[in-house]
Tab-separated table of C-alpha atoms and ligand atoms in Angstrom:
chain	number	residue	atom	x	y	z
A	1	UNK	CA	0.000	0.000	0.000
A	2	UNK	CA	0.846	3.630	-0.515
A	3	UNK	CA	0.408	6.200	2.048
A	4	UNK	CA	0.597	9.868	2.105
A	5	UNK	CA	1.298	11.743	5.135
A	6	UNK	CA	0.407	15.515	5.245
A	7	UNK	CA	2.685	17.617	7.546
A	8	UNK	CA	6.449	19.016	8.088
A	9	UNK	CA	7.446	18.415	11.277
A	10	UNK	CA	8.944	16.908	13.638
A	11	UNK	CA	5.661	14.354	14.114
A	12	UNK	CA	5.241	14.136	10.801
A	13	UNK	CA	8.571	12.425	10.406
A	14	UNK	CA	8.167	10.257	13.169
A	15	UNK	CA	5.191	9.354	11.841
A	16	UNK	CA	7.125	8.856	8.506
A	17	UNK	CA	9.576	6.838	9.991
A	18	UNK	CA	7.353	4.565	12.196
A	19	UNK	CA	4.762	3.789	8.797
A	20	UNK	CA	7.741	3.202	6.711
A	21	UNK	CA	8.336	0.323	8.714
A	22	UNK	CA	5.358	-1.484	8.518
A	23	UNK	CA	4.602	-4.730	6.686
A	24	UNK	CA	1.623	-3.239	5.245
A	25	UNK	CA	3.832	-0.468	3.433
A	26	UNK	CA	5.566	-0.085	0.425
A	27	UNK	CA	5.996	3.580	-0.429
A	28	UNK	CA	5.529	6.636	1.476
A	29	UNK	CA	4.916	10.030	0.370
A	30	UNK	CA	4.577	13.023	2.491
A	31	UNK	CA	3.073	16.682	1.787
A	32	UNK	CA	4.825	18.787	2.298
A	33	UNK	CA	7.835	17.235	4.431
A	34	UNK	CA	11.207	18.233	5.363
A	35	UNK	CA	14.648	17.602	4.754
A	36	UNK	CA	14.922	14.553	7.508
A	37	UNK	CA	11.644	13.049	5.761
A	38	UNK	CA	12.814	13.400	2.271
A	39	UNK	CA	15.219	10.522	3.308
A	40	UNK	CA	12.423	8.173	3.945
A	41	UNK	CA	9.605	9.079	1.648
A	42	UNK	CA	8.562	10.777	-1.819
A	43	UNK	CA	8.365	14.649	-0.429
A	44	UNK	CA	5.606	16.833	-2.912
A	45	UNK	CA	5.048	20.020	-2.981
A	46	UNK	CA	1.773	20.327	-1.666
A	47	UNK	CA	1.075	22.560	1.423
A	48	UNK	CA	-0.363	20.637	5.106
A	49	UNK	CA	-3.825	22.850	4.444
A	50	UNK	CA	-4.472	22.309	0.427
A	51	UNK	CA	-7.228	20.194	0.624
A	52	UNK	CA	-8.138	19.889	-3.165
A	53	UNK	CA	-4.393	19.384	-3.997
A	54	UNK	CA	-4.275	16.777	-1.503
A	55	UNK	CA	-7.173	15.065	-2.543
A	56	UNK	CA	-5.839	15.314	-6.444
A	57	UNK	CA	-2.805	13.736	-5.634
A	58	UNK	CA	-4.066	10.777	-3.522
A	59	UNK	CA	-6.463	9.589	-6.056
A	60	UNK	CA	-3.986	10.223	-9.202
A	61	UNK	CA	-0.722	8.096	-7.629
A	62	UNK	CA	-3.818	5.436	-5.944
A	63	UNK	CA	-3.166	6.159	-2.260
A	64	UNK	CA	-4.373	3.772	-0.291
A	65	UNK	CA	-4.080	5.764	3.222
A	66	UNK	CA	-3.655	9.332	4.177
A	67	UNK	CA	-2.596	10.447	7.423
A	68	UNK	CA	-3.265	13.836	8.855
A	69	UNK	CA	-1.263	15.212	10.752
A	70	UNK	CA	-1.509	18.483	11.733
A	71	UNK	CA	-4.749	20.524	13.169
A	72	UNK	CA	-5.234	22.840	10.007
A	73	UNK	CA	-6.408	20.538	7.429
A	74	UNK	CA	-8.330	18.583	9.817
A	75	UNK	CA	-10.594	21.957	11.336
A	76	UNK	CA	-11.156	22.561	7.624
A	77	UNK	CA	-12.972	18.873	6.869
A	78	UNK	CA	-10.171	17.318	5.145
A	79	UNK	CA	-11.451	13.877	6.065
A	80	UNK	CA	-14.827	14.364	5.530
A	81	UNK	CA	-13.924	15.806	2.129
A	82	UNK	CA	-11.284	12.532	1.288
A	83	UNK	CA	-14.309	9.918	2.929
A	84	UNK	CA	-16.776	11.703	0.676
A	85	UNK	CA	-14.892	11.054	-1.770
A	86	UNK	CA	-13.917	7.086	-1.341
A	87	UNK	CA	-10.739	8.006	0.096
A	88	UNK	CA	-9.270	6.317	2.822
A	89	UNK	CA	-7.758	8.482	5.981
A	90	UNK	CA	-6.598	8.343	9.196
A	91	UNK	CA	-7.756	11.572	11.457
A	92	UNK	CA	-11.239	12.927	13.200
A	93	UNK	CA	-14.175	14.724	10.721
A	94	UNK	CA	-14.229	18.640	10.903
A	95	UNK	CA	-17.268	18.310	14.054
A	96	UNK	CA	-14.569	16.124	15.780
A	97	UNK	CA	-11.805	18.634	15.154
A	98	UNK	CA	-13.399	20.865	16.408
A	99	UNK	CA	-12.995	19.341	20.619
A	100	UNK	CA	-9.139	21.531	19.548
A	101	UNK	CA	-10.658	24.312	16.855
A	102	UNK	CA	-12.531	25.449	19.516
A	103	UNK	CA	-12.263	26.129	22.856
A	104	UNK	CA	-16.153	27.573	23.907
A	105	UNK	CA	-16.914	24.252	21.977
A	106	UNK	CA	-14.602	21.925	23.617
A	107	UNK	CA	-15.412	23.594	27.086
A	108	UNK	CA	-19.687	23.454	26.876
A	109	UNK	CA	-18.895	19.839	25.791
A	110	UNK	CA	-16.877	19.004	28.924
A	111	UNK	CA	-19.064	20.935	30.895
A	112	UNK	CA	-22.593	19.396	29.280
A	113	UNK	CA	-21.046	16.182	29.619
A	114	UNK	CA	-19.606	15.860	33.131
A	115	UNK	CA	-15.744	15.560	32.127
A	116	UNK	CA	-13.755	17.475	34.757
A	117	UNK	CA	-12.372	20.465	33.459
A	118	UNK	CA	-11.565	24.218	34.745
A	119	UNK	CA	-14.545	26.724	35.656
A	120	UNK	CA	-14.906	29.219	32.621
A	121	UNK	CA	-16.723	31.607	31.243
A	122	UNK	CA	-17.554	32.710	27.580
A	123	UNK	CA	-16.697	36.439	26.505
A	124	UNK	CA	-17.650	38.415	23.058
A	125	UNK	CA	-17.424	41.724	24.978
A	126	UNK	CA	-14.141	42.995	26.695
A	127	UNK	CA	-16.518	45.749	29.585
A	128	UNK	CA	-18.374	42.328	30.205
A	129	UNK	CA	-14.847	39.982	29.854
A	130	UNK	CA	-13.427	42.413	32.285
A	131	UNK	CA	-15.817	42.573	35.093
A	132	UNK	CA	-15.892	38.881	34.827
A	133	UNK	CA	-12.596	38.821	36.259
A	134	UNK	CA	-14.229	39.332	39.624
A	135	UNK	CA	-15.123	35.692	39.523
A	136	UNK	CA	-11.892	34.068	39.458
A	137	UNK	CA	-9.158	35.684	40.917
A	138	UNK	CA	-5.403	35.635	40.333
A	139	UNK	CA	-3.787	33.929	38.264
A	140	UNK	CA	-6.331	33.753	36.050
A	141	UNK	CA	-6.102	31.840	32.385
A	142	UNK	CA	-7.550	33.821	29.028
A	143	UNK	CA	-7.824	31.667	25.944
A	144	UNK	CA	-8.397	33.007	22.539
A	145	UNK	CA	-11.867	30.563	21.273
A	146	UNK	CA	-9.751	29.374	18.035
A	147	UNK	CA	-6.568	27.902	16.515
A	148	UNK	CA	-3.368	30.122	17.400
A	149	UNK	CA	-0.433	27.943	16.631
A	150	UNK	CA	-0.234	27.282	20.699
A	151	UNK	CA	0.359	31.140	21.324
A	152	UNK	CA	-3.328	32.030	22.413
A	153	UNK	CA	-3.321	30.959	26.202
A	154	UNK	CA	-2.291	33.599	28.577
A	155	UNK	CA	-1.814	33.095	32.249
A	156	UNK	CA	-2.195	36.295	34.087
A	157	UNK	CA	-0.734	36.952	37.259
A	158	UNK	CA	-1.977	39.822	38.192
A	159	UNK	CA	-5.585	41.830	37.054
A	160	UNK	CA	-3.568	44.097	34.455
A	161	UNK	CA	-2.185	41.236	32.884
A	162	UNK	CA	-5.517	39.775	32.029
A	163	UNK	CA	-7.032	43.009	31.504
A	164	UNK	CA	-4.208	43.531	28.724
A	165	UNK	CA	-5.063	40.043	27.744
A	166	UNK	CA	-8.520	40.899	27.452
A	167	UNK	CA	-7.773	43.782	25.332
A	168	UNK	CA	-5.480	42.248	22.499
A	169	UNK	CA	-7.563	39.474	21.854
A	170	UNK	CA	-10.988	41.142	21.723
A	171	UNK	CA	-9.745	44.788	20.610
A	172	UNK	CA	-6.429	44.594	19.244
A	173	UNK	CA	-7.213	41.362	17.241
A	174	UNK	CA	-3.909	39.511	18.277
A	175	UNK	CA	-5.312	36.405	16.905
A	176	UNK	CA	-7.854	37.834	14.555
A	177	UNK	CA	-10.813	36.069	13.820
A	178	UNK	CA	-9.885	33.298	16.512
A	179	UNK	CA	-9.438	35.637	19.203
A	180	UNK	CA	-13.049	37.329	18.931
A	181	UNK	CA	-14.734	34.804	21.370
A	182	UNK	CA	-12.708	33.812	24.406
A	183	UNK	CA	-13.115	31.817	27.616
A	184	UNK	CA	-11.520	33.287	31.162
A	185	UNK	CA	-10.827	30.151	33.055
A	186	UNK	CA	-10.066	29.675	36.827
A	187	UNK	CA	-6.568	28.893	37.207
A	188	UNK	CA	-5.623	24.847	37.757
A	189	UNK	CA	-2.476	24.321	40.242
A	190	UNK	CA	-0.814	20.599	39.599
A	191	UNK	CA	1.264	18.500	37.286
A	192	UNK	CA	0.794	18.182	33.237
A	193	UNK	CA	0.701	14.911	31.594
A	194	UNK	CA	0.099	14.364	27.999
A	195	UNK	CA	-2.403	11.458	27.140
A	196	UNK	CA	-2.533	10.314	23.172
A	197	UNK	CA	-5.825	7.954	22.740
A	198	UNK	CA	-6.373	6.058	19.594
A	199	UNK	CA	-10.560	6.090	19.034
A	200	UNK	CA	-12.588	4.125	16.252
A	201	UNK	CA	-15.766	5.880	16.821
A	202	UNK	CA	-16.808	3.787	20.445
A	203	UNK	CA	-13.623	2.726	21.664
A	204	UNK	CA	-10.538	4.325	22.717
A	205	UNK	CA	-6.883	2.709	24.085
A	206	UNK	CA	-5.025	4.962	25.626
A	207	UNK	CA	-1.209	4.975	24.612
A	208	UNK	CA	2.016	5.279	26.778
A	209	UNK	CA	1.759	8.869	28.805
A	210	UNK	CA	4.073	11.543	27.830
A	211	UNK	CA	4.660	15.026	29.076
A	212	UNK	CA	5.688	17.633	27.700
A	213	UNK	CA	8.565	21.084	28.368
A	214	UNK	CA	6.667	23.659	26.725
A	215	UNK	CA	8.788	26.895	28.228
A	216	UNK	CA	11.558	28.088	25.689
A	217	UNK	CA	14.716	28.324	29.010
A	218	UNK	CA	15.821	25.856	31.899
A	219	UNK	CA	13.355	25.745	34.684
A	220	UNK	CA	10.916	26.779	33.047
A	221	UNK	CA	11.085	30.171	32.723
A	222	UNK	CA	10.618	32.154	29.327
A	223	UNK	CA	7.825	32.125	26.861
A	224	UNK	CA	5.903	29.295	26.067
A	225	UNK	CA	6.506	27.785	22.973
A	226	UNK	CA	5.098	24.457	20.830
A	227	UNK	CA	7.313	22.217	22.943
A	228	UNK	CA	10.909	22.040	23.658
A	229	UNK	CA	10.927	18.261	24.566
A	230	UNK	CA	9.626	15.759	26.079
A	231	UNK	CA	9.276	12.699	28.230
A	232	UNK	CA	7.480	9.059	28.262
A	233	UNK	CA	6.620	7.819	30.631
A	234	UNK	CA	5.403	11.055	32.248
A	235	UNK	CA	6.704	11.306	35.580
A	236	UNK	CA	3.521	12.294	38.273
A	237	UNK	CA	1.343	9.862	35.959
A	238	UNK	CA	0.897	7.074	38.540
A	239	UNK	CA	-1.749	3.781	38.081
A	240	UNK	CA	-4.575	5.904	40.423
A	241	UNK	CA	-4.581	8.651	38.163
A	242	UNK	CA	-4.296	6.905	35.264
A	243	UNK	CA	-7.635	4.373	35.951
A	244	UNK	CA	-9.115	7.930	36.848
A	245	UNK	CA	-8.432	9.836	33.468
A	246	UNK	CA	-9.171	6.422	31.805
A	247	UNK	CA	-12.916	6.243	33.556
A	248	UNK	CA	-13.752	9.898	33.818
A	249	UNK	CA	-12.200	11.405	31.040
A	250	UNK	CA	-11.504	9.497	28.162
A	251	UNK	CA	-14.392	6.880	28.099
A	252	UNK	CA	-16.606	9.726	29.139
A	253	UNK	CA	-15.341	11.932	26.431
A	254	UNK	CA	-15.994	9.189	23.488
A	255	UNK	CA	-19.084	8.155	24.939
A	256	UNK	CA	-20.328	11.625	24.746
A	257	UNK	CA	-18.893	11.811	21.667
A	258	UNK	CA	-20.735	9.327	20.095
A	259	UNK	CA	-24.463	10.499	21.983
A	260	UNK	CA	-23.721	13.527	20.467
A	261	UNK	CA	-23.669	12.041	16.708
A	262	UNK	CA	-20.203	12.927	16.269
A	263	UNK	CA	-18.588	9.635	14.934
A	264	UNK	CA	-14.175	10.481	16.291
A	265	UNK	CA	-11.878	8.249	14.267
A	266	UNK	CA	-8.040	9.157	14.608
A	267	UNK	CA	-6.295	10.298	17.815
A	268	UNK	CA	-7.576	12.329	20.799
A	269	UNK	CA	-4.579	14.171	22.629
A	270	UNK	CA	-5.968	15.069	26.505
A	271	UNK	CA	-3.809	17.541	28.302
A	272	UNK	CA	-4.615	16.814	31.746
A	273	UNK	CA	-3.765	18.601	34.962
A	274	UNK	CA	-3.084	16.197	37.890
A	275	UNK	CA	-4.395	18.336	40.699
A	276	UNK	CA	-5.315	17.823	44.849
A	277	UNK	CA	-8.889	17.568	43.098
A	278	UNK	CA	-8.014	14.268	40.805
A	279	UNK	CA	-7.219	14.644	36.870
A	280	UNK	CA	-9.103	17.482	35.204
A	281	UNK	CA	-8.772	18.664	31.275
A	282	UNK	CA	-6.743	21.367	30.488
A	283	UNK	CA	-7.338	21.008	26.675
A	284	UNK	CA	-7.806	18.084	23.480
A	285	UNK	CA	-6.084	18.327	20.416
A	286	UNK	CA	-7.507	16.104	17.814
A	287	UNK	CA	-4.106	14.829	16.824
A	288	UNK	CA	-1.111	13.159	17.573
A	289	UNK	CA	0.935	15.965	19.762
A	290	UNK	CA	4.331	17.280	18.746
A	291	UNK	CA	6.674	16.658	20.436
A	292	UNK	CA	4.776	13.969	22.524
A	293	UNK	CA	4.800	12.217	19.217
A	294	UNK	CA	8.855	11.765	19.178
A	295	UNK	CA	8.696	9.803	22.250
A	296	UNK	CA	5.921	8.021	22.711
A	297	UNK	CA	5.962	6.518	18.904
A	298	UNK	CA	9.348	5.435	19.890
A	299	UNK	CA	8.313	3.167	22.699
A	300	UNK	CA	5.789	1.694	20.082
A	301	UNK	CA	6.427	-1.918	19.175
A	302	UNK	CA	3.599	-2.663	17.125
A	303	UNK	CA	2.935	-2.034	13.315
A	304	UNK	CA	0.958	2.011	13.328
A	305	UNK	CA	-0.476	1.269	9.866
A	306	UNK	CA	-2.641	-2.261	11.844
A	307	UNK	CA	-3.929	-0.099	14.399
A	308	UNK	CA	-4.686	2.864	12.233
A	309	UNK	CA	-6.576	0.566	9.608
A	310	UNK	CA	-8.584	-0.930	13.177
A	311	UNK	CA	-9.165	2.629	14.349
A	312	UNK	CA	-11.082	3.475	10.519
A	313	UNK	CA	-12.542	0.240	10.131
A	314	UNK	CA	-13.924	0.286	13.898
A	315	UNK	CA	-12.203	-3.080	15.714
A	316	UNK	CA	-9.768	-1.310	18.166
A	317	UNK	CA	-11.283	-3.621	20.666
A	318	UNK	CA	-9.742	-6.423	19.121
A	319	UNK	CA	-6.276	-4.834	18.269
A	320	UNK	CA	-2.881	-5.803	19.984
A	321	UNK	CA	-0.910	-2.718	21.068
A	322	UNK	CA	2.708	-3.879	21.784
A	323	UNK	CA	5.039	-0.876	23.566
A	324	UNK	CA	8.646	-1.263	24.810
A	325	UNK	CA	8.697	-0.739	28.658
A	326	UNK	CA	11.815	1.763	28.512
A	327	UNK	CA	11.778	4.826	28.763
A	328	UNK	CA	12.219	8.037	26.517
A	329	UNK	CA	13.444	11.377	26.493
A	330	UNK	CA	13.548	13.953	23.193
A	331	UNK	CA	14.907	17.142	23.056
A	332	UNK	CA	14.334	20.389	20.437
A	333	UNK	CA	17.236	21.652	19.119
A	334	UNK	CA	15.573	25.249	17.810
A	335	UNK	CA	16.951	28.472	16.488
A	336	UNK	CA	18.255	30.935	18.594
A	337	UNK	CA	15.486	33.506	19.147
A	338	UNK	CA	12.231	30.902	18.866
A	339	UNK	CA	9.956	31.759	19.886
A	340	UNK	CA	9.927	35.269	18.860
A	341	UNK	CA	12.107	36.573	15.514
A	342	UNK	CA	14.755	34.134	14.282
A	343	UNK	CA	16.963	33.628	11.449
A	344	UNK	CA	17.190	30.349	8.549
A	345	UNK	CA	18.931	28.599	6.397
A	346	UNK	CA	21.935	27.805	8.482
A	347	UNK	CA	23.969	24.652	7.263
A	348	UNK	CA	23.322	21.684	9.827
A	349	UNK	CA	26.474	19.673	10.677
A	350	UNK	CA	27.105	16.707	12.128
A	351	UNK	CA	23.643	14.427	12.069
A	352	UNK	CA	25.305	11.440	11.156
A	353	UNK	CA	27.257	11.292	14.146
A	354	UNK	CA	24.362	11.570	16.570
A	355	UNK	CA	22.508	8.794	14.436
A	356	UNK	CA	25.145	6.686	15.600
A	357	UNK	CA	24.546	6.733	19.070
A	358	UNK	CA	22.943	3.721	20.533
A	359	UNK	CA	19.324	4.599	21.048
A	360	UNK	CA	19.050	7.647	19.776
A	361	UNK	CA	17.141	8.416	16.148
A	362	UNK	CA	16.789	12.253	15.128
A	363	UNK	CA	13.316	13.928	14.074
A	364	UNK	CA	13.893	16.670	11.821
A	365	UNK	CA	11.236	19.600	12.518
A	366	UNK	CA	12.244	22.473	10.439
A	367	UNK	CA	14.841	21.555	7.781
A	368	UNK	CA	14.996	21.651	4.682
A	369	UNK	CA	17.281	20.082	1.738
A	370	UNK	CA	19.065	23.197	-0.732
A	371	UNK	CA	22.432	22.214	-2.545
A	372	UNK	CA	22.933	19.112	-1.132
A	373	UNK	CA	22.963	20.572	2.318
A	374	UNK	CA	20.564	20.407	5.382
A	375	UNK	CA	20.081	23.988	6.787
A	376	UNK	CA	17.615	25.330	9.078
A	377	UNK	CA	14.164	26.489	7.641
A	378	UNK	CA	11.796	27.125	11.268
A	379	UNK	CA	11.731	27.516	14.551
A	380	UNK	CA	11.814	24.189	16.348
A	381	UNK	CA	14.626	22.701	13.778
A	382	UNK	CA	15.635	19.261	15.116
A	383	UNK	CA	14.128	16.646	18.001
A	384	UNK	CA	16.301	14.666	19.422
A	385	UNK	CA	15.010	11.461	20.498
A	386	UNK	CA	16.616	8.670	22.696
A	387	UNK	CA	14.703	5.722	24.283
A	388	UNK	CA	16.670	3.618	27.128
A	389	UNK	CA	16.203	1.730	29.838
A	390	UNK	CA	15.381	4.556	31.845
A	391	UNK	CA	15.350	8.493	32.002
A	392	UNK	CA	19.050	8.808	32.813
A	393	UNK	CA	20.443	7.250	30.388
A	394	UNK	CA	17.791	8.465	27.668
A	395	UNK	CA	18.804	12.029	28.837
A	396	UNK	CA	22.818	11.208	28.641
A	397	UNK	CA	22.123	9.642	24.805
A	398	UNK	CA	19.731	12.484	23.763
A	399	UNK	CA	22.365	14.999	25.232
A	400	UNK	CA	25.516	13.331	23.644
A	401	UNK	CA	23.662	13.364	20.402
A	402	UNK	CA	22.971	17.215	20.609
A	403	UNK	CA	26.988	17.697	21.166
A	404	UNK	CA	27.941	16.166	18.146
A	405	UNK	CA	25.065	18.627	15.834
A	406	UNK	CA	25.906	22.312	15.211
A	407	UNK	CA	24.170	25.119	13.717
A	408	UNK	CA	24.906	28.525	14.219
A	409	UNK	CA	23.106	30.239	16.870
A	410	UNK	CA	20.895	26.692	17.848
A	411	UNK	CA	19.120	27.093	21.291
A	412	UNK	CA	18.012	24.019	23.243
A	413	UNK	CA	17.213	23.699	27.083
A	414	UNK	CA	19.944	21.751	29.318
A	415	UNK	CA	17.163	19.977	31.757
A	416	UNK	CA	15.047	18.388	29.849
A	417	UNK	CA	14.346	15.092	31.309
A	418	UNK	CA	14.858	15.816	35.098
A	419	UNK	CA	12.285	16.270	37.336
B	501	LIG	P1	-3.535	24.820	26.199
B	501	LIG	O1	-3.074	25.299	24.846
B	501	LIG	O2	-4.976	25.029	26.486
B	501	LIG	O3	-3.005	23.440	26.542
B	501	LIG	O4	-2.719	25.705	27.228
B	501	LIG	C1	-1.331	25.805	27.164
B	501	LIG	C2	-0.761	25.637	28.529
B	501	LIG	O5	-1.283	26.625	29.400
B	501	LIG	C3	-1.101	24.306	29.200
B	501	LIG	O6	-0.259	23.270	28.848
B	501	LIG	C4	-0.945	24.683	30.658
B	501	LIG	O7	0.427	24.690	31.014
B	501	LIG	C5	-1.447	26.086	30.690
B	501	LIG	N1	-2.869	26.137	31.061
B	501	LIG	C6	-3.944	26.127	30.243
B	501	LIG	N2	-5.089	26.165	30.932
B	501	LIG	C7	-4.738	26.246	32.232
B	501	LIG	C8	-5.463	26.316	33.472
B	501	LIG	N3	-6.791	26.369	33.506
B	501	LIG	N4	-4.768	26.358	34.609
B	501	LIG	C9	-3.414	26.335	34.604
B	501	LIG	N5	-2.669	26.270	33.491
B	501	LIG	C10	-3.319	26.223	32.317
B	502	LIG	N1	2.672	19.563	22.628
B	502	LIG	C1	1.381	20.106	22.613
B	502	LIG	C2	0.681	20.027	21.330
B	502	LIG	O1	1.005	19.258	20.440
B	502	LIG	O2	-0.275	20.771	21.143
C-alpha cells in the first residue's frame, strides 16, 4: 500500500519513519515534508492545508491511506472531504476537530457532559470579559476561542495582565478572527501529563503517557513555545490517576462523543492537569501531539499502519498494542530567538554522528534540503530522540547526540528530562 502523510514536522517524520516500517507499506509520500523526511519518503510540494491538492494527488498516484497530521487541514474537513470522496484516511471529521478548533466548543462539551475540566466563562465583549474577572481571581487563564499555533493561552498573574489580555484578543485582534470569542478560566495548580488515545468511533486505548517542556529556558522560565521536549513515561502519571483519566475522562469523552452524533476516528490528545482535586482537562487536540509524538511513537512496538486501519474500520477492541517498557526522552534543538524573531537557512552539521549513538534516532522539525545541504528552515529545527532503559540514560544519549550537531546560533534547554 501507498500512504501519504500531510505535515512538516517533527511528528510528521516520526510518523514517517514509524509507517515506513510497517509490513503493510511499500511507499511513502509526504506533503509537504522536510529535509529529515525526504530521506524516507517521496516529499511533494503540496502545502499541510491544500485540501483539493491533496485530494488530487491521492487519487492520481492510488493512495491507499492518508494520514493527517496536523490541526489545520483537519478543522477545515479534510477527512470528511477525502471519505466523501472514497478516500481512505486516518484523522477525526471537521465536528470532531473541532474538541481543539474550539475552545467555547470543547469547554460546553466538557461541561454538558460531566468531564472534569476548569470553571470558565464565555466572553464576546471585553466591559463584560473584564468585570468577569471578579469571579476568578489571580492567576487567572484567558484563551483566545480558536486555533493560534499554541500562542493564544495567557496566564495572568496579576488583574492588568488579564485586563491587557482581554484587550489584544478582543480589541487589538492579536489572533484575529480566533481571538473574537474567548473563555476566562479559573486557574488549575498541579502537574501536566500528555495522554494520546487512539478512538474508532466507540472505543478508545489509551497509549504510553508523555509530558511535555513547553517553556523556551531551563526551569521553566521564558515564553511558552510548541514544545521544547519531552518525556514518556510522564513522571507524576501514577496507576490511580491513570484508571481515573481512563474512567472519567476518556471513556466519558468518546461516549459523549458518540451520543452527540459525532462519529471520532483518529487520535484524541488530553492535556490533563493532575491536581489535589483528581485529573481534570486542560485542553484536546484532535491529533497526535508534537513533540509527545517523538517519544511516545518510539516506545511503540507494534505495526501504526494495523492499528490505524482498526481505528477506521472500527475493531480497536480487538487490536494488539505492543510498547517497549523503557523509557524516553527527546529534546528540540531550535533556532536561537524561537519563539519570537529568528533567522534560517543555516547549514546543519554533524547528524550522522548523533545517528550513531545507541538509542538515539533524530526527528527533523524544520529543515529543509538546498544544494545538497541540510540547513535550518523554522523555529523548532531538530528533536532529538533517545529511548533507554530509563530516564538517565535516555537524557545522557539524547544529550551526547545534541553535542555532536551544530548550527549557528541553535538554542536548546539543558534539563530536559529531570524532574
Ligand atoms: P492549552 O493550549 O490550552 O493546553 O494551554 C497551554 C498551557 O497553558 C497548558 O499546557 C498549561 O500549562 C497552561 N494552562 C492552560 N489552561 C490552564 C489552566 N486552567 N490552569 C493552569 N494552566 C493552564
Ligand atoms: N505539545 C502540545 C501540542 O502538540 O499541542
Amino acid at each position: 500500500m501507498k500512504v501519504l502523510v500531510v505535515g512538516s514536522g517533527g511528528r510528521e517524520h516520526t510518523l514517517v519513519w514509524k509507517i515506513a516500517q510497517s509490513k503493510l507499506v511499500n511507499k511513502v509520500y509526504c506533503a509537504p515534508g522536510n529535509g529529515g523526511i525526504a530521506e524516507l519518503a517521496e516529499c511533494v510540494d503540496i502545502k499541510a492545508d491544500d485540501i483539493d491538492g491533496l485530494l488530487e494527488f491521492a487519487r492520481a498516484e492510488g493512495i491507499g491511506l492518508t494520514v493527517v497530521g496536523p490541526e489545520a487541514p483537519l478543522s477545515l474537513g479534510i477527512v470528511d472531504c477525502f471519505e466523501k470522496n472514497g478516500m481512505r484516511i486516518f484523522g477525526p471529521c471537521r465536528k470532531g476537530a473541532m474538541l481543539e478548533s474550539s475552545k467555547v466548543f470543547s469547554k460546553d462539551f466538557m461541561i454538558r457532559n460531566k468531564i472534569p475540566t476548569a470553571a470558565y466563562k464565555v466572553y464576546y465583549e471585553p466591559g463584560k470579559a473584564k468585570a468577569g474577572l471578579d469571579d476568578f481571581g489571580c492567576p487567572v487563564v484567558i484563551k483566545a476561542d480558536g486555533l493560534a499555533a499554541g500562542k493564544g493561552v495567557i496566564i495572568a498573574q496579576t488583574r492588568e495582565e488579564a485586563i491587557s489580555a482581554i484587550d489584544d484578543m478582543l480589541i487589538g485582534k492579536k489572533f484575529g478572527e480566533a481571538g473574537s470569542k474567548i473563555v476566562i478560566e479559573e486557574f488549575l495548580e498541579g502537574k501536566e501529563a500528555s495522554i494520546l488515545a487512539f478512538v474508532d468511533g466507540k472505543a478508545a486505548v489509551p497509549m504510553v503517557s508523555a509530558q511535555d517542556y513547553k517553556r523556551a529556558l531551563d526551569n521553566d522560565e521564558g515564553l511558552n513555545t510548541g514544545g521544547m521536549g519531552a518525556v514518556s513515561p510522564a513522571f507524576y502519571y501514577d496507576e490511580e490517576t491513570a484508571a481515573a483519566v481512563e474512567r472519567d475522562i476518556i471513556q466519558r469523552t468518546v461516549d459523549a462523543l458518540k451520543a452527540e452524533g459525532i462519529c471520532y476516528k483518529g487520535v484524541l490528545y488530553f492535556g490533563i492537569m493532575i491536581t489535589e482535586k483528581g485529573p481534570k482537562v486542560l485542553e484536546y487536540n484532535a491529533r497526535f501531539g508534537d513533540p509527545e509524538t517523538e517519544v511516545v511513537l518510539l516506545r511503540l512496538e507494534s505495526d501504526l499502519i494495523e492499528i490505524m486501519n482498526s481505528v477506521i474500520d472500527g475493531k480497536l477492541e480487538a487490536q494488539k498494542i505492543q510498547w517497549k517498557e523503557e523509557q524516553a526522552v527527546c529534546v528540540v534543538m531550535a533556532s536561537g530567538g524561537y519563539p519570537e524573531h529568528y533567522e534560517k537557512g543555516y547549514e546543519i552539521k554533524g547528524l550522522d554522528k548523533a545517528a550513531e549513538i545507541d538509542g538515539v534516532t533524530v526527528f527533523h522539525a524544520g529543515t529543509k534540503k538546498a544544494s545538497g545541504k541540510i540547513v535550518t528552515a523554522g523555529g523548532r529545527v531538530l528533536v532529538i530522540s533517545a529511548l533507554a532503559k530509563n530516564y538517565e540514560q535516555a537524557r545522557d544519549r539524547a544529550y551526547s547526540a545534541i553535542r555532536t550537531i551544530a548550527f549557528e546560533k541553535a538554542h536548546y534547554r539543558k534539563d530536559i528530562g529531570k524532574k
